[in-house]
Short mmCIF file of C-alpha atoms and ligand atoms in Angstrom, two decimals:
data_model
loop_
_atom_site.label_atom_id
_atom_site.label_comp_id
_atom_site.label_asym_id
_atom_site.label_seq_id
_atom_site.Cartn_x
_atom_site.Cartn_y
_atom_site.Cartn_z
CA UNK A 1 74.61 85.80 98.18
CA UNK A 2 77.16 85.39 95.31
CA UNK A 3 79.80 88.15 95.82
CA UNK A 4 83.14 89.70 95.52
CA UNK A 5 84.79 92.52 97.80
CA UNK A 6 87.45 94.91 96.71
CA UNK A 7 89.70 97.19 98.68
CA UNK A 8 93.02 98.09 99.54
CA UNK A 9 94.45 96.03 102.34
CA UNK A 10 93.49 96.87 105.60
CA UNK A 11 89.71 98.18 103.94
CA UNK A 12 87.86 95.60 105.96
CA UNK A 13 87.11 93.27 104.08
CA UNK A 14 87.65 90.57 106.43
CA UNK A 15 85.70 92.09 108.87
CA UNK A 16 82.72 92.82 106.69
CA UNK A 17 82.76 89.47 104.83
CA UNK A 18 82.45 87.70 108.61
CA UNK A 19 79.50 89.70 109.01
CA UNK A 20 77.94 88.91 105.96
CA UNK A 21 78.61 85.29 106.15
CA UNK A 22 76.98 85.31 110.08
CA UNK A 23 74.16 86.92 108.36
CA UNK A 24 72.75 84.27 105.49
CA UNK A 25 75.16 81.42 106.02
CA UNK A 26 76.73 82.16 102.67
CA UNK A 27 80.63 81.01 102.64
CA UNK A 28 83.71 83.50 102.80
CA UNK A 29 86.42 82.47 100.91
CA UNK A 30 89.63 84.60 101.84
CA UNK A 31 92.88 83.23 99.47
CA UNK A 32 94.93 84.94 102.29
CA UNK A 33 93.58 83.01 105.26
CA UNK A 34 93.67 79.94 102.61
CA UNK A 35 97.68 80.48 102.19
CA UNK A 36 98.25 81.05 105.58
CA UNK A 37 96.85 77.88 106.28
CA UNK A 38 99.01 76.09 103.63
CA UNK A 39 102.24 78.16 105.12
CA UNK A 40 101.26 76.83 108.92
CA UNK A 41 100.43 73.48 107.93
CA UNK A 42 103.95 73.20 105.46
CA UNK A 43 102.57 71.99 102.11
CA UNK A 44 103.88 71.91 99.00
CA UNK A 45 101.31 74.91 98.03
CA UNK A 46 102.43 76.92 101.34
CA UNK A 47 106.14 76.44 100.39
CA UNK A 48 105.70 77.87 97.16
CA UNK A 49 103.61 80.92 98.71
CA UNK A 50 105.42 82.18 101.43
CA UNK A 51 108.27 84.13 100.36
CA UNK A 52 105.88 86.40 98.19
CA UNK A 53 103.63 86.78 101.08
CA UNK A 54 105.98 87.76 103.62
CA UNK A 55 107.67 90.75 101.64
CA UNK A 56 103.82 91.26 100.97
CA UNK A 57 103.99 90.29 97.00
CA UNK A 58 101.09 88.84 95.67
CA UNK A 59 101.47 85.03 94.33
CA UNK A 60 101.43 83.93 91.39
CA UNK A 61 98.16 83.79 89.24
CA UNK A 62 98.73 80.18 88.12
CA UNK A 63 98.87 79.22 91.77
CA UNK A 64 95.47 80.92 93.46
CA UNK A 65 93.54 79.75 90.25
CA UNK A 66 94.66 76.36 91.12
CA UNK A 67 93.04 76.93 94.37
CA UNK A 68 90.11 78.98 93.74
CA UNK A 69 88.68 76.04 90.75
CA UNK A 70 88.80 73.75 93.21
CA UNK A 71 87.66 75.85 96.31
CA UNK A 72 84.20 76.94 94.22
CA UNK A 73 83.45 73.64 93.36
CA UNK A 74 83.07 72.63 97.60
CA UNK A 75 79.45 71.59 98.14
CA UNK A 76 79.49 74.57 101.03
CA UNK A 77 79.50 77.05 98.04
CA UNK A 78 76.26 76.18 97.00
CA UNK A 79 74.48 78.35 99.46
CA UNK A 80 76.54 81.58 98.56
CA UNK A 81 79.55 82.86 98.67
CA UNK A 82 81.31 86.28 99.36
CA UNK A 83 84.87 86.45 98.27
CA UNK A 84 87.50 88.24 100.26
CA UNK A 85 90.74 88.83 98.69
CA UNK A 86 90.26 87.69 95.00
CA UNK A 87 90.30 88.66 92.65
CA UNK A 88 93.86 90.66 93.00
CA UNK A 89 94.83 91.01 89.59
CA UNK A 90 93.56 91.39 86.25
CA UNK A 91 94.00 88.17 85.12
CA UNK A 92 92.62 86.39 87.92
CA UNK A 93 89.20 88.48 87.16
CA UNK A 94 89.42 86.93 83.71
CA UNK A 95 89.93 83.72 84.90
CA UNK A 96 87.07 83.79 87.28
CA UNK A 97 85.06 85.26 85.04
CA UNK A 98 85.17 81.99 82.61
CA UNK A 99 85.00 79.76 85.78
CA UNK A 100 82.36 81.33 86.89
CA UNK A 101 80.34 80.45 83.43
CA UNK A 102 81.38 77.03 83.24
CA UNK A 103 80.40 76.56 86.44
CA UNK A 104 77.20 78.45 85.55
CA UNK A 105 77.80 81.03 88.79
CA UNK A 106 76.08 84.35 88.71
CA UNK A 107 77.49 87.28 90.93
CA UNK A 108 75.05 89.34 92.73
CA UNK A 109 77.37 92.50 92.80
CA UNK A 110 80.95 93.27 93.43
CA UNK A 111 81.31 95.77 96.38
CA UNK A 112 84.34 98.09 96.72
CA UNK A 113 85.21 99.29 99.47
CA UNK A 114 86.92 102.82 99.37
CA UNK A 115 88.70 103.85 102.74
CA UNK A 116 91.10 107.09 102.59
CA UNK A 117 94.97 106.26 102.87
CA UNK A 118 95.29 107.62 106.27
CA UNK A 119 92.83 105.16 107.61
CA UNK A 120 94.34 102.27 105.85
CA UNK A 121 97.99 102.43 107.17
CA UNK A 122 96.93 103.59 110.56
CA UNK A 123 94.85 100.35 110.90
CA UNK A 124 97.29 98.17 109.05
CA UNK A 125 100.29 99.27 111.84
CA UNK A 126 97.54 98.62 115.07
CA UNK A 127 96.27 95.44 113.75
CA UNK A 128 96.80 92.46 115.16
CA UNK A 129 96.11 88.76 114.18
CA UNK A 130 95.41 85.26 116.01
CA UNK A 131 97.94 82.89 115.40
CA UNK A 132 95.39 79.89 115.48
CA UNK A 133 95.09 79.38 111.66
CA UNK A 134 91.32 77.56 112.44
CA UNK A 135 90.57 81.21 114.05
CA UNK A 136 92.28 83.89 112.84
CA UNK A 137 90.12 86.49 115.25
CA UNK A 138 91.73 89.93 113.93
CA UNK A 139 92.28 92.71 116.81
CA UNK A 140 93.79 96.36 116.87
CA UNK A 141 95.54 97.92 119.60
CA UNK A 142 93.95 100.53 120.01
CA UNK A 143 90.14 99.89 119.41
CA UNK A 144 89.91 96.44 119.41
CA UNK A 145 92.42 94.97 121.78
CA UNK A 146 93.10 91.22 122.72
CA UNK A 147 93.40 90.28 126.70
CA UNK A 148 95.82 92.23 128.81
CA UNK A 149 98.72 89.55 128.54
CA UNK A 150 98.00 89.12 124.37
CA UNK A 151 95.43 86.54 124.24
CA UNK A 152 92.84 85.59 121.67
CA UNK A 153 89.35 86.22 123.45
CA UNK A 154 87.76 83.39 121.04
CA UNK A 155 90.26 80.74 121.89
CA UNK A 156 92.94 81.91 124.11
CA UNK A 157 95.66 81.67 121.29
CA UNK A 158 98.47 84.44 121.17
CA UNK A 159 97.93 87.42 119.36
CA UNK A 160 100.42 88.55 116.96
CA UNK A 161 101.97 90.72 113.95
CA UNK A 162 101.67 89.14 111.09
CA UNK A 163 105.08 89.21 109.07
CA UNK A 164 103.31 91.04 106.54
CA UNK A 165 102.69 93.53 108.88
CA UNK A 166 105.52 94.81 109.19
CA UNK A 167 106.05 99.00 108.01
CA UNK A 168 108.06 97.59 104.86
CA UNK A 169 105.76 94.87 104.28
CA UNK A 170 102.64 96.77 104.66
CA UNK A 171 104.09 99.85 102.41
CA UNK A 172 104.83 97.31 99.64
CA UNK A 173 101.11 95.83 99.52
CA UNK A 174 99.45 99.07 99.54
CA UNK A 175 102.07 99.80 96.52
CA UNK A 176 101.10 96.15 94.84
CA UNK A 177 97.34 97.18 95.51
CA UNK A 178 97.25 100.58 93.20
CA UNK A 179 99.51 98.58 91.02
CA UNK A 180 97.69 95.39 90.60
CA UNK A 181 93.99 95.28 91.97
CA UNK A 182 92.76 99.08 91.45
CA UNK A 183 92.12 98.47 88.11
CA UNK A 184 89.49 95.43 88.83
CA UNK A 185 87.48 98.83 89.98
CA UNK A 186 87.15 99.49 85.81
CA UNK A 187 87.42 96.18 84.78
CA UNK A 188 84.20 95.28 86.99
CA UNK A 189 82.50 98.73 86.22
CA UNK A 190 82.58 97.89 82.77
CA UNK A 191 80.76 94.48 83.48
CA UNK A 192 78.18 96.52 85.19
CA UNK A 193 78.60 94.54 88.92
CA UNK A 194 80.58 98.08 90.48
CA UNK A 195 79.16 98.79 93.36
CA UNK A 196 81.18 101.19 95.86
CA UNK A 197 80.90 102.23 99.63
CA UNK A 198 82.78 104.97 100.86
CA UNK A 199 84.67 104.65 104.25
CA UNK A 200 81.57 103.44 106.55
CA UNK A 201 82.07 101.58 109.26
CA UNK A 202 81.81 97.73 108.65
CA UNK A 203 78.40 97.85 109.80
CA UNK A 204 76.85 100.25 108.08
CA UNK A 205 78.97 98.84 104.88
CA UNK A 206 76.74 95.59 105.73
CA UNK A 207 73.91 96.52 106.52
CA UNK A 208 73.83 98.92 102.64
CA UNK A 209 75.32 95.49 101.25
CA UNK A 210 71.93 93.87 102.38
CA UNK A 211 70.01 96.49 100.97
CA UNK A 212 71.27 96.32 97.90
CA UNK A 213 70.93 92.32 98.17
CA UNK A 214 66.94 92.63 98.13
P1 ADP B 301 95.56 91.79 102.94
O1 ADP B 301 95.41 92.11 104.36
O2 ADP B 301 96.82 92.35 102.33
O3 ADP B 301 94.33 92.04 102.11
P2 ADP B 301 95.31 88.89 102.60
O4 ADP B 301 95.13 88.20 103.88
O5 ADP B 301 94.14 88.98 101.68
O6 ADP B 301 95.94 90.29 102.92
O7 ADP B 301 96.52 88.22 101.79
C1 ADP B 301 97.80 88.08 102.35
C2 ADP B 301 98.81 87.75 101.27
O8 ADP B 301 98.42 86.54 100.59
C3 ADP B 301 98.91 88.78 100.16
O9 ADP B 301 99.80 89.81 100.50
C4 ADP B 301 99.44 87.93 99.01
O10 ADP B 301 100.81 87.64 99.14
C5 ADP B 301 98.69 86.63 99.19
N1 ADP B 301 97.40 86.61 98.46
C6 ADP B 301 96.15 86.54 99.01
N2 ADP B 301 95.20 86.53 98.07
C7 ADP B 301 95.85 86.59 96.88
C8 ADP B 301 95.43 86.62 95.52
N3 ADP B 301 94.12 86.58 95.17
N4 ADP B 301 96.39 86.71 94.57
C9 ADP B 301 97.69 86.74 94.87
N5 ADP B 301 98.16 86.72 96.12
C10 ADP B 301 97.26 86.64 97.13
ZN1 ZN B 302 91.77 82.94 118.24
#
């Protein structure tokens, strides 16, 4: 499969893009998880990333096209792809949208995932992430805790906040979100590729996705 997922932060788009990638082998490509790993590892790409990410800013356009040319052009995207966390912006839909021609990419669909606000920062303020960057397992407090002393159940790593998770943080991406990446819902409904799904669970979300995949 060949597609894109929209949503606020904290939507579950992670989640659901796991799932979809365990179920046909196709690729997820999260820029976040991508930057993180750049910020851990201390290149010259994390250095320049970090400060917007931790007051939860998005980066700069120039910089995650940079990354996602080369990223689509991995031999591992030939099988399929779902896309989890870009497009964020306008332009970078643009952008993808002549990279994806040149590269002579067709998207399936784009799915967008609507979740009410209440859900969103009540999930974003329980989550929790694993601080292995190869990992990355993402828990919540309350229904999806790690082990007793704060472990990751996948590889024993600690379990932490992310400092974008923070209430300041967290209220500034949502903010960035309506600001920045809502309108990719009418720039992709004009394209025709819209398709939404409204506050199911990530399972269900999946299992419609497939559906729709034929
Ligand atoms: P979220 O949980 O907010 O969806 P992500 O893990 O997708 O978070 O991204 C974390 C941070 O990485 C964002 O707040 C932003 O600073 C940066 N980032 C990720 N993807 C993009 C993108 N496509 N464009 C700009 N910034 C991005
Ligand atoms: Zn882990």
């Amino acid at each position: 499969m060949r597609i894109i997922l929209l949503g606020a932060p904290g939507a579950g788009k992670g989640t659901v893009a796991k799932l979809l990638s365990d179920h046909d082998g196709s690729v997820q490509i999260s820029t976040g998880d991508i930057l993180r790993k750049a910020v851990k590892d201390g290149t010259e790409l994390g250095a320049e990333a970090k400060g917007f990410m931790d007051r939860g800013d998005l980066v700069p356009d120039s910089l995650i096209m940079r990354i996602m040319e080369m990223r689509l052009q991995e031999p591992d995207c030939e099988k399929g792809f779902i896309l989890d966390g870009f497009p964020r912006t306008i332009p970078q839909a643009e952008a993808l949208k002549a990279l994806l021609e040149k590269l002579n990419i067709i998207l399936d669909f784009v799915v967008n995932l609507e979740v009410p606000k209440a859900v969103i920062l009540d999930r974003l303020t329980t989550r929790r992430t694993c601080s292995n960057p190869e990992c990355q397992e993402i828990y919540n407090i309350k229904s999806n805790p790690p082990t007793d002393d704060g472990k990751c159940t996948k590889c024993g790593s600690p379990v932490i906040q992310r400092d974008d998770e923070t209430e300041e943080a967290i209220l500034n991406r949502l903010e960035t979100y309506n600001e920045k990446t809502a309108p990719l819902i009418g720039f992709y409904k004009g394209e025709k590729l819209l398709k939404s799904f409204e506050s199911l669970s990530s399972m269900e979300t999946v299992n419609e996705i497939k559906k729709h995949l034929g």
